[in-house]
Amino acid sequence: MMSNCSFSGIEYANISQNVTIVPRLDYSNDLLCRIIGILKKKRSEIRKTNRFILADFDMSDKVCQRALEVEKTVVFSIEILSQIQKRTGMISGITSIPEILPSAIPMIRTISAQLYGILPECSQKLSELSVHLGSIVLDSATLTKARFDFSLSNEESSLLLDEVKLMVDSKISKQYPNLDFLKA
């Protein structure tokens, strides 16, 4: 996992125009890795607990519904953040930052909002991450004179969020095949 948490492969010559971007990018990636690690640990704990809670699943039982909701949210968060981690791994120089990172910021903010009531510490770390990445995007765009369309970035992030939600719903359905899920 540590190989995904470093930007040692970045072409430093391309970024030498602004030496502050690389350390901030490294810090942001390290923060992302730590958040994913916390969420994976939490997912494991939730799965163990849910095996017992959901053994006698009753659709009218709010505790069962909430337990399932929390697990879906954590799994969804891990999947989205893993996609963002893959994208950050594709950064090869300062000019690729405005192409790769803008759509990650609304996704991170969405995940942060969803985790606020479940894991407030992760939510806060994600807010910090979105601020760091936003400043990196703006600085790199300024240096490269790049332009980007925020509506296009928002659309791209919405599509990925929807795609991952369907994937997570499918995973959870397979994980608990004997449950009659609400299609809400």
PDB file of C-alpha atoms in Angstrom, residues 39-55 67-68 70-72 74-76 78-79 168 171-172 174-176:
ATOM      1  CA  LEU A  39     -12.148   3.461   6.706  1.00  0.00           C
ATOM      2  CA  LYS A  40     -10.983  -0.077   5.862  1.00  0.00           C
ATOM      3  CA  LYS A  41     -10.484  -0.812   9.551  1.00  0.00           C
ATOM      4  CA  LYS A  42     -13.936   0.599  10.308  1.00  0.00           C
ATOM      5  CA  ARG A  43     -15.458  -1.469   7.468  1.00  0.00           C
ATOM      6  CA  SER A  44     -14.027  -4.616   9.004  1.00  0.00           C
ATOM      7  CA  GLU A  45     -15.503  -3.736  12.419  1.00  0.00           C
ATOM      8  CA  ILE A  46     -18.871  -2.902  10.885  1.00  0.00           C
ATOM      9  CA  ARG A  47     -19.018  -6.169   8.916  1.00  0.00           C
ATOM     10  CA  LYS A  48     -18.396  -8.188  12.086  1.00  0.00           C
ATOM     11  CA  THR A  49     -21.099  -6.299  13.968  1.00  0.00           C
ATOM     12  CA  ASN A  50     -23.567  -6.431  11.071  1.00  0.00           C
ATOM     13  CA  ARG A  51     -23.296 -10.208  10.783  1.00  0.00           C
ATOM     14  CA  PHE A  52     -24.976 -10.396  14.174  1.00  0.00           C
ATOM     15  CA  ILE A  53     -27.356  -7.460  13.801  1.00  0.00           C
ATOM     16  CA  LEU A  54     -28.532  -8.479  10.338  1.00  0.00           C
ATOM     17  CA  ALA A  55     -28.923 -12.175  11.186  1.00  0.00           C
ATOM     18  CA  ALA A  67     -26.552  -0.710  10.407  1.00  0.00           C
ATOM     19  CA  LEU A  68     -26.891  -1.518   6.726  1.00  0.00           C
ATOM     20  CA  VAL A  70     -23.640   2.778   7.736  1.00  0.00           C
ATOM     21  CA  GLU A  71     -21.918  -0.174   6.093  1.00  0.00           C
ATOM     22  CA  LYS A  72     -22.981   0.996   2.626  1.00  0.00           C
ATOM     23  CA  VAL A  74     -18.307   3.266   4.537  1.00  0.00           C
ATOM     24  CA  VAL A  75     -17.895   0.869   1.596  1.00  0.00           C
ATOM     25  CA  PHE A  76     -18.983   3.645  -0.806  1.00  0.00           C
ATOM     26  CA  ILE A  78     -13.615   3.496   0.415  1.00  0.00           C
ATOM     27  CA  GLU A  79     -14.472   2.828  -3.234  1.00  0.00           C
ATOM     28  CA  VAL A 168     -21.627  -0.796  -3.786  1.00  0.00           C
ATOM     29  CA  LYS A 171     -21.667  -5.701  -3.429  1.00  0.00           C
ATOM     30  CA  ILE A 172     -23.815  -5.285  -0.326  1.00  0.00           C
ATOM     31  CA  LYS A 174     -24.228 -10.104  -2.650  1.00  0.00           C
ATOM     32  CA  GLN A 175     -22.746  -9.889   0.825  1.00  0.00           C
ATOM     33  CA  TYR A 176     -26.184 -10.265   2.409  1.00  0.00           C
TER      34      TYR A 176
END
